[in-house]
Short mmCIF file of C-alpha atoms in Angstrom, two decimals:
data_model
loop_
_atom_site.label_atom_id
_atom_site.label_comp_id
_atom_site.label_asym_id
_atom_site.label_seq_id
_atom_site.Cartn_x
_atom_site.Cartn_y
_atom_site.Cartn_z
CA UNK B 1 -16.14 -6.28 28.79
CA UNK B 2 -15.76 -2.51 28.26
CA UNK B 3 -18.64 -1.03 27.01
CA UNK B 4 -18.74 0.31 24.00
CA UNK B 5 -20.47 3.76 24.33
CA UNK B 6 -19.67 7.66 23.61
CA UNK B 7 -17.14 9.34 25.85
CA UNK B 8 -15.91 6.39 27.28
CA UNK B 9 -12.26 4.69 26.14
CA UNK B 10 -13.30 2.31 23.37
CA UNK B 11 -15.41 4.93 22.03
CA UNK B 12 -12.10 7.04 21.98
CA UNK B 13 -10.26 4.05 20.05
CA UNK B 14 -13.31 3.39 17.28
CA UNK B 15 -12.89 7.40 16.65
CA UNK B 16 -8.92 7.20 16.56
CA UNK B 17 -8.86 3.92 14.52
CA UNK B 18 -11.54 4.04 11.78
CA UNK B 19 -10.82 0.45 11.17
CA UNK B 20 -11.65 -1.22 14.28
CA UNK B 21 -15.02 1.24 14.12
CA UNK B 22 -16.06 -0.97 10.82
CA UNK B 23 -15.68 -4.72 12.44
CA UNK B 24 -18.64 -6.64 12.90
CA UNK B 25 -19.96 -5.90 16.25
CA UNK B 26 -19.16 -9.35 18.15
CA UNK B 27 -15.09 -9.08 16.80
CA UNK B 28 -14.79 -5.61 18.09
CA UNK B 29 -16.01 -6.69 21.18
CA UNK B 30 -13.67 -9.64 20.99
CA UNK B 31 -10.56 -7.72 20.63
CA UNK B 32 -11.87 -4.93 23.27
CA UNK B 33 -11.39 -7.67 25.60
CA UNK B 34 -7.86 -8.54 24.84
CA UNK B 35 -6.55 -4.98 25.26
CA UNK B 36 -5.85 -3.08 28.55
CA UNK B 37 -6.88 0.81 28.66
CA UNK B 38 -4.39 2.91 30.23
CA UNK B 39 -4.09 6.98 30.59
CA UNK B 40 -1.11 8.45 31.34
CA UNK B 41 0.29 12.07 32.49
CA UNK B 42 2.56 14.43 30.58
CA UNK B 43 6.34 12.92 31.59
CA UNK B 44 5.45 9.05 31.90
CA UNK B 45 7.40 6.49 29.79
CA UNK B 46 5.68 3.82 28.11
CA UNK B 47 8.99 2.34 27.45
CA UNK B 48 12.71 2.44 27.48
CA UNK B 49 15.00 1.94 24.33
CA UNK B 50 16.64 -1.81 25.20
CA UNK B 51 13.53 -2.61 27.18
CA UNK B 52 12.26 -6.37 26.39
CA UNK B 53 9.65 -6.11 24.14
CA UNK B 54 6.23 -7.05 25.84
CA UNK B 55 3.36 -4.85 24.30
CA UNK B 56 1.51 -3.42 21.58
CA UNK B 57 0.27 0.34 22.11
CA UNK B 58 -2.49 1.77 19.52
CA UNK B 59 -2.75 5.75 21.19
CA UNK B 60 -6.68 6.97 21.26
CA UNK B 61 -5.69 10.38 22.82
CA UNK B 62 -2.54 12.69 22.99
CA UNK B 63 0.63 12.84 22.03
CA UNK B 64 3.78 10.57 22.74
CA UNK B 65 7.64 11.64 21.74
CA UNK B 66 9.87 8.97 20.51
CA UNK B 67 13.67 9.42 20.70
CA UNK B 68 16.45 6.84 20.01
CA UNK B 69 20.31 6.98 21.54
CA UNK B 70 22.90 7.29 18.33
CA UNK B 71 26.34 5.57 18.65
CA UNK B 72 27.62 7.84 20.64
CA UNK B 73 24.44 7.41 23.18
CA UNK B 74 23.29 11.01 22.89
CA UNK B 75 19.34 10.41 22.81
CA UNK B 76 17.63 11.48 19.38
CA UNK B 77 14.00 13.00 18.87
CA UNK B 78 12.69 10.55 15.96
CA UNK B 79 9.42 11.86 15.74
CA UNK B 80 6.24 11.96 17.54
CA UNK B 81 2.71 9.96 17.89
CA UNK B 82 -0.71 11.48 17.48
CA UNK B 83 -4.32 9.39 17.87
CA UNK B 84 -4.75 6.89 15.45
CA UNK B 85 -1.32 5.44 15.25
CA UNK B 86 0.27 2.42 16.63
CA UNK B 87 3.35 2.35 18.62
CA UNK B 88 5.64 -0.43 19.84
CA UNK B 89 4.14 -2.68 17.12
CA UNK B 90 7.27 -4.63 16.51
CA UNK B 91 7.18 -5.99 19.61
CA UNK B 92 4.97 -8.82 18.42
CA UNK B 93 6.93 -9.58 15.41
CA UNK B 94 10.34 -9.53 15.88
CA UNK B 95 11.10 -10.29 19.49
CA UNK B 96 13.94 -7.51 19.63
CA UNK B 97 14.56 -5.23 22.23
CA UNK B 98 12.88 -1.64 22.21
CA UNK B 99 14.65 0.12 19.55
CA UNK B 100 13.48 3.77 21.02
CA UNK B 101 12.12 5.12 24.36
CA UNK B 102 8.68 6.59 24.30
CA UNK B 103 7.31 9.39 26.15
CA UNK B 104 3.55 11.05 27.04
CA UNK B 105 3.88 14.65 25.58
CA UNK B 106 0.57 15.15 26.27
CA UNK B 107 -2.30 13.34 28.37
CA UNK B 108 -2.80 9.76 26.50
CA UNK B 109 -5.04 7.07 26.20
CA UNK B 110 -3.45 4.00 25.39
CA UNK B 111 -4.54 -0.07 24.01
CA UNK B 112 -2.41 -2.36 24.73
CA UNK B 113 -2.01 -5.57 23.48
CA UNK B 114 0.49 -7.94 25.12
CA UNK B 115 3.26 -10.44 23.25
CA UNK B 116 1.01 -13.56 24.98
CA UNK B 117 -2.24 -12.56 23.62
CA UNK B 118 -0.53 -11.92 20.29
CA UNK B 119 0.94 -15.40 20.44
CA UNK B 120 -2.37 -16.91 21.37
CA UNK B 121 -4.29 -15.02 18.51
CA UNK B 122 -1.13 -16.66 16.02
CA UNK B 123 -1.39 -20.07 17.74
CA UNK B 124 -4.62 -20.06 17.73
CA UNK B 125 -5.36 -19.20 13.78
CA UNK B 126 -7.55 -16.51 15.09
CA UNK B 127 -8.42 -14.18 11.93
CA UNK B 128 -7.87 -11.19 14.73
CA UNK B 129 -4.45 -11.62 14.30
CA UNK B 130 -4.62 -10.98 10.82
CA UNK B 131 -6.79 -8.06 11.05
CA UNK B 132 -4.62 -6.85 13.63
CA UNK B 133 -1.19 -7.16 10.70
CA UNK B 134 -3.53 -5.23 8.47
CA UNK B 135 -3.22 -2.58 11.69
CA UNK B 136 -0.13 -2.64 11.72
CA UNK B 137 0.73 -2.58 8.05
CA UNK B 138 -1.29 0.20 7.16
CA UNK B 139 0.14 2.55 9.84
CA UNK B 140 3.46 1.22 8.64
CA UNK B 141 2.74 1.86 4.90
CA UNK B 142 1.03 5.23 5.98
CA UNK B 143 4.50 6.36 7.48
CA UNK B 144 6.29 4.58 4.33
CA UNK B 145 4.20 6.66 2.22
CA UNK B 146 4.71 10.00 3.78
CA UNK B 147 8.64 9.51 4.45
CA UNK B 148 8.78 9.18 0.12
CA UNK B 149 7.01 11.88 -0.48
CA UNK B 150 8.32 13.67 1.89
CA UNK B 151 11.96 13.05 0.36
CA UNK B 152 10.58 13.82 -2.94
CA UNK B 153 9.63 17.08 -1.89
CA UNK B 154 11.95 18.25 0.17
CA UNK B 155 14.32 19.62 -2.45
CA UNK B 156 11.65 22.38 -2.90
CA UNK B 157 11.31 23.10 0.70
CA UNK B 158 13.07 26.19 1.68
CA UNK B 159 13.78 25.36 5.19
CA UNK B 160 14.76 22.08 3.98
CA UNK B 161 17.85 24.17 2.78
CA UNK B 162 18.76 26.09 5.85
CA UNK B 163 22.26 25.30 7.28
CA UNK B 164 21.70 22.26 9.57
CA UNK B 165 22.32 22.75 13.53
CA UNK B 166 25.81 20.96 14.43
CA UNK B 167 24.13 19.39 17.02
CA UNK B 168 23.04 16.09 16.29
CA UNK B 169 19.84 16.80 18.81
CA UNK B 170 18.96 19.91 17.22
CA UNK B 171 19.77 18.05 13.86
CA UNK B 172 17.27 15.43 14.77
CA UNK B 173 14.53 17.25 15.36
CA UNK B 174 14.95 19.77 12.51
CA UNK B 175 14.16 16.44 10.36
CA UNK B 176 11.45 14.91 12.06
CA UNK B 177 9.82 18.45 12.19
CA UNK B 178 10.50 18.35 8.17
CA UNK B 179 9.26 14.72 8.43
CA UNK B 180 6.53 14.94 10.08
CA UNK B 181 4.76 17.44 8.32
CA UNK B 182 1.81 16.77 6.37
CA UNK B 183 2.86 15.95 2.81
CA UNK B 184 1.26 18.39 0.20
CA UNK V 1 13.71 -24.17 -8.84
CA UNK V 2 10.46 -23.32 -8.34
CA UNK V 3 9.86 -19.59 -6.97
CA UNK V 4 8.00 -20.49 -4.52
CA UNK V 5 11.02 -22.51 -2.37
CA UNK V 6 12.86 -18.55 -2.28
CA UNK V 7 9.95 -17.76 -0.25
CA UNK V 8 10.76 -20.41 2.33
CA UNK V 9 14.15 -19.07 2.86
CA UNK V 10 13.96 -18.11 6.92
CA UNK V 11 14.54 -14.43 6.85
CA UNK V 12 11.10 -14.56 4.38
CA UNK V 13 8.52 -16.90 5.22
CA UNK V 14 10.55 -19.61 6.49
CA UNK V 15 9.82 -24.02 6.02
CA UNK V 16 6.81 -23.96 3.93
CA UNK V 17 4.59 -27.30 3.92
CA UNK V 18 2.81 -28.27 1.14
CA UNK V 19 -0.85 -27.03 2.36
CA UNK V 20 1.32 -23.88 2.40
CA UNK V 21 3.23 -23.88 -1.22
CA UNK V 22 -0.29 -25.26 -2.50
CA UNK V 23 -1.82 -21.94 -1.65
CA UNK V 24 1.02 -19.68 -2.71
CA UNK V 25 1.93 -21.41 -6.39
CA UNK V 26 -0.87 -19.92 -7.75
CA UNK V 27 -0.07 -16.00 -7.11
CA UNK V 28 3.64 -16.07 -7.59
CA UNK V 29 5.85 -15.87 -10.05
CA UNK V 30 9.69 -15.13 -11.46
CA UNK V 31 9.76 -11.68 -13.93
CA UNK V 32 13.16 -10.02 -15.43
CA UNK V 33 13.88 -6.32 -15.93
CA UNK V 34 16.30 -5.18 -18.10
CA UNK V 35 17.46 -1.54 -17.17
CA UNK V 36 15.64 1.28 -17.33
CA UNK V 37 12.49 -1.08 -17.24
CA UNK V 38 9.91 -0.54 -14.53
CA UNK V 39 8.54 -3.34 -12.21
CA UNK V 40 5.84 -0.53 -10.88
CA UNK V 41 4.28 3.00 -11.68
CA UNK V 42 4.01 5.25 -9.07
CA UNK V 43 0.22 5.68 -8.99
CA UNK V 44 -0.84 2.79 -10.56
CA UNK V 45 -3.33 0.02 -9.22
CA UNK V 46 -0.59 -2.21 -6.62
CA UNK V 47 -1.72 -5.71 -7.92
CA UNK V 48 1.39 -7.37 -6.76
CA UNK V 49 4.78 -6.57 -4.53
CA UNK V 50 7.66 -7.93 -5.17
CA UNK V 51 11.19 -9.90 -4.11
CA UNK V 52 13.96 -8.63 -5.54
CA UNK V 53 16.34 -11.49 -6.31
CA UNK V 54 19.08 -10.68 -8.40
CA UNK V 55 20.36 -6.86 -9.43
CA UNK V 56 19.49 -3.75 -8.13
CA UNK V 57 16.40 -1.11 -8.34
CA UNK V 58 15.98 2.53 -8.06
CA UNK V 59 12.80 4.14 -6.10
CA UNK V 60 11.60 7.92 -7.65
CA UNK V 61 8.79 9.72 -6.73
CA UNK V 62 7.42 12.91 -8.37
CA UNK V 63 8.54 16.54 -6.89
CA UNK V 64 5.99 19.20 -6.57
CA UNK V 65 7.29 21.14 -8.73
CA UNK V 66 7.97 18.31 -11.23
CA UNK V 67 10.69 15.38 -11.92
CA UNK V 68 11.38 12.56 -10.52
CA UNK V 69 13.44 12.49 -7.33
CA UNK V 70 15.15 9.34 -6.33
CA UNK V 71 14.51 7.90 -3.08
CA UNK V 72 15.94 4.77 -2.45
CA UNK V 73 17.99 1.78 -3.87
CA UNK V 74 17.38 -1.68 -3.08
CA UNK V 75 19.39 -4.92 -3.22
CA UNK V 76 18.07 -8.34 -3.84
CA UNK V 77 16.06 -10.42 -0.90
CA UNK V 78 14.19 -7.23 -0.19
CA UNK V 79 10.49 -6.50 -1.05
CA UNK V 80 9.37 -3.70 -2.92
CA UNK V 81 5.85 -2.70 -3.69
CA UNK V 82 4.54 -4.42 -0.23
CA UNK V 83 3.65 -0.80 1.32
CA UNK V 84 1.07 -0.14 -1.38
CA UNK V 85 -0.12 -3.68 -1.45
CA UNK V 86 -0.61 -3.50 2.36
CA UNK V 87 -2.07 -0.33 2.63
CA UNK V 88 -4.04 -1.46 -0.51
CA UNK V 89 -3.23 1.73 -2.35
CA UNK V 90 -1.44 3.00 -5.80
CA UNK V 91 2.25 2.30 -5.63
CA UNK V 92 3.87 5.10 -3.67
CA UNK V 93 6.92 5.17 -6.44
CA UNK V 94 8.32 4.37 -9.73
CA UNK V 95 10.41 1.21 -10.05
CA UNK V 96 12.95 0.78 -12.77
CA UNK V 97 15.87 -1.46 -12.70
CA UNK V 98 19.22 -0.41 -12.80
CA UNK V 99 20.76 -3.53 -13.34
CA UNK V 100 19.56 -6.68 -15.54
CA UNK V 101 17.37 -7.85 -12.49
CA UNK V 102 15.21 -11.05 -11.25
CA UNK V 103 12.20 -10.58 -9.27
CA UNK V 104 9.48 -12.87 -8.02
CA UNK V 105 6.25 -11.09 -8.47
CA UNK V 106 3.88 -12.11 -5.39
CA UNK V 107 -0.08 -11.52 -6.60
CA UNK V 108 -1.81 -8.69 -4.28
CA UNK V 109 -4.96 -11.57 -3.72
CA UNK V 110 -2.65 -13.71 -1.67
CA UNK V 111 -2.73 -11.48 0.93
CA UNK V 112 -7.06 -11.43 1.28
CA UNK V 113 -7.04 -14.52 0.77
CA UNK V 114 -9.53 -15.46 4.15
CA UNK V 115 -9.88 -19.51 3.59
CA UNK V 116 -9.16 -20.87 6.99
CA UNK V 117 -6.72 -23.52 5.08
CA UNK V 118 -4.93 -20.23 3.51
CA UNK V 119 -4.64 -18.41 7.01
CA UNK V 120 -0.89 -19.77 8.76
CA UNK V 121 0.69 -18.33 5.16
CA UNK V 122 -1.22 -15.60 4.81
CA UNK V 123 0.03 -14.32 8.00
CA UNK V 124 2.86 -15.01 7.19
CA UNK V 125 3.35 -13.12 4.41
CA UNK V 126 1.72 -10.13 5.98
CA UNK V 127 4.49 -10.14 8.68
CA UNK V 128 7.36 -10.73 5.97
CA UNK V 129 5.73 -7.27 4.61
CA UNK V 130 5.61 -5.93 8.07
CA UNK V 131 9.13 -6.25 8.93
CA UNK V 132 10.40 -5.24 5.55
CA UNK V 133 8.39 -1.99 5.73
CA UNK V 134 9.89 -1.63 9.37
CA UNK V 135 13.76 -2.63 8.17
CA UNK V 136 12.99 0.35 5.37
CA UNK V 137 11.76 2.91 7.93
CA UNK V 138 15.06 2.64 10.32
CA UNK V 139 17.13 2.51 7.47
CA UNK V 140 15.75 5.96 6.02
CA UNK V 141 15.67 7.34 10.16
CA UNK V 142 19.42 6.16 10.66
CA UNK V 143 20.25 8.00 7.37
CA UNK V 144 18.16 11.10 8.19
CA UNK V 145 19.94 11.53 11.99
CA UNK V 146 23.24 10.80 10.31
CA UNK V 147 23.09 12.82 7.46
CA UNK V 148 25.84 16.25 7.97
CA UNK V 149 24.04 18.63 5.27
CA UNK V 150 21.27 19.23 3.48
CA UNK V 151 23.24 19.45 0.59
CA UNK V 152 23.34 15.63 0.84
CA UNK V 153 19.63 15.00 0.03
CA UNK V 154 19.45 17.98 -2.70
CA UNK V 155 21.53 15.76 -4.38
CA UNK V 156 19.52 12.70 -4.47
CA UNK V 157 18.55 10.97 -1.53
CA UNK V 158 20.18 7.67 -2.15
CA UNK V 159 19.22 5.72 0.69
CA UNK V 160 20.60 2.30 0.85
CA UNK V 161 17.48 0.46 2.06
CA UNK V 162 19.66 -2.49 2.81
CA UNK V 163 18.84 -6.14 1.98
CA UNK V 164 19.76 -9.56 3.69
CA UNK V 165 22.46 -11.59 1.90
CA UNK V 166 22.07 -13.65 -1.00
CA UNK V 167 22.76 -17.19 0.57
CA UNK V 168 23.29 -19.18 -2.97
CA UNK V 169 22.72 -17.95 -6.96
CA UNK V 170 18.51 -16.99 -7.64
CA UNK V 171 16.93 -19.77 -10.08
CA UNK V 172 17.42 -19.55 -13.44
CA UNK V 173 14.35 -16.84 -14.45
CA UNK V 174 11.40 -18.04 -16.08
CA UNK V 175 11.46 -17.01 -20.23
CA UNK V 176 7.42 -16.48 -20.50
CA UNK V 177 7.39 -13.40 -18.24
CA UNK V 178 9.59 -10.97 -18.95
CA UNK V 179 8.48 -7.46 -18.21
CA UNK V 180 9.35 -4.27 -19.83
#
């Protein structure tokens, strides 16, 4: 078991994930023992658009980029990962293929949790699994929430109104930049 | 038909036994719009999401500097409402129909609902919300990398947010709870 003390990675991961801070004691500990710790450097790919799906990734540290091929197979920036949030998530639930690549921007600390521990957790009735959906949910409603008002705003955002880049790169990431930014 | 077997369908919850319809009965029910009616506030208390069955609703969400902007339509067998009700927040939008429209309101509850006999459906239900919220968020991404102007969202980001097809006609809608 990892121990659960300042400084160290599942002290990282408490900070980064309020939530798994305020489980009782014994079911932190529980899940701290299904998931694997893992840094990685600037440049390192967690995974690869089309890539079976196999784990879970909740990010304690850094910054991950996450960029998707269009139909014509020119890669895409779709936005980018900070502590806190989860990554890869569908890979439990829907058993498709990686639907975007994902890269370290900066140094990371990663959680994973892999499809057969999932499954187990499911199988198994374990209520981690459904404290892990409310995880997942919550980071999905949290992105939900800021891509509406986001939308609803952006009609009032000047450089929402600048001429849009022709190419579909610099396109991209002039909306995930608009995106991405805090709501007001 | 009882609203209950719609839930069962396979891109929702899929077979349901009757442990499982036993613990969902109590929290669900059919509800009609008529246009222009909401099915939620954006702001208020999210006691409930929601299956659209049959006709078609508009999402709006206030501007800073005032109105409503429009920010999605949806088409029946899609959820709406299930972000707020997972993130156990206010509804992120206003609701209205647009067309005369069928939806089976699912009670907020059934998703805390802890009772080890209630767990297999709860979980269920929690990834039916999951992947709805995660068919919404490519939708809106595809139509975002795809869109040529901004012109396009200034006026009125009408985002298809897709829906599965209808595989027969929705039950006939319950008369004791229509909303308006």
């Amino acid at each position: 078991m990892l121990p659960f003390m300042a400084g160290s990675g599942p002290a990282l991961l408490s900070r980064s994930f309020p939530l798994i801070g305020s489980l009782p004691a014994a079911e932190r500990d529980r899940l701290l023992r299904l998931l694997a710790e893992a840094r990685h450097v600037p440049g390192a790919v967690l995974f690869q658009q089309g890539d079976p799906p196999r784990d879970m990734y909740l990010l304690a540290q850094g910054t991950l980029e996450v960029w998707a091929a269009d139909a014509t197979g020119t890669p895409l920036p779709l936005g980018r990962v900070r502590p806190g949030e989860v990554l890869g998530e569908m890979a439990l639930l829907d058993g498709a293929p990686r639907s975007a690549t994902a890269r370290v921007v900066s140094e990371a600390v990663t959680f994973s949790l892999s499809r057969e521990r999932w499954q187990a957790l499911v199988e198994g009735g374990d209520p981690l699994a459904g404290w892990l959906l409310d995880l997942i949910g919550r980071d999905l409603a949290r992105r939900i929430g800021l891509m509406t008002r986001r939308i609803a705003e952006v009609r009032d955002d000047p450089a929402a109104l600048r001429r849009l880049p022709a190419d579909p790169r610099a396109r991209a990431r002039r909306w995930w930049t608009l995106f991405s930014r805090r709501a007001r | 038909m009882n609203p209950v077997a719609w839930l069962a369908l396979e891109q929702l919850l899929g077979p349901l036994d009757p442990a499982d319809r036993a613990v969902l009965e109590p929290g669900v029910d059919l509800r009609t719009y008529d246009p222009g009616h909401a099915v939620a506030w954006e702001g208020h208390p999210s006691r409930a999401m929601y299956l659209l069955m049959q006709g078609c609703v508009r999402f709006s969400a206030t501007r800073p500097a005032g109105g409503q902007e429009v920010v999605g339509y949806l088409r029946p067998l899609t959820l709406l409402g299930h972000a707020a009700v997972v993130a156990r927040e206010p509804y992120l939008s206003t609701v209205a129909a647009v067309e005369p429209s069928t939806c089976i309101r699912i009670s907020a509850g059934l998703l805390d609902s802890g009772a080890p006999a209630s767990r297999r459906v709860v979980l269920r239900l929690r990834k039916a919300a999951i992947l709805a919220m995660n068919q919404q968020l490519r939708a809106v991404n595809a139509r975002l990398l795809t869109m040529a102007s901004p012109e396009e969202l200034v006026a009125g980001m009408a985002v298809d947010l897709g829906a599965w097809t209808l595989p027969g006609p929705p039950p006939e809608a319950s008369p004791g709870h229509r909303t308006g």
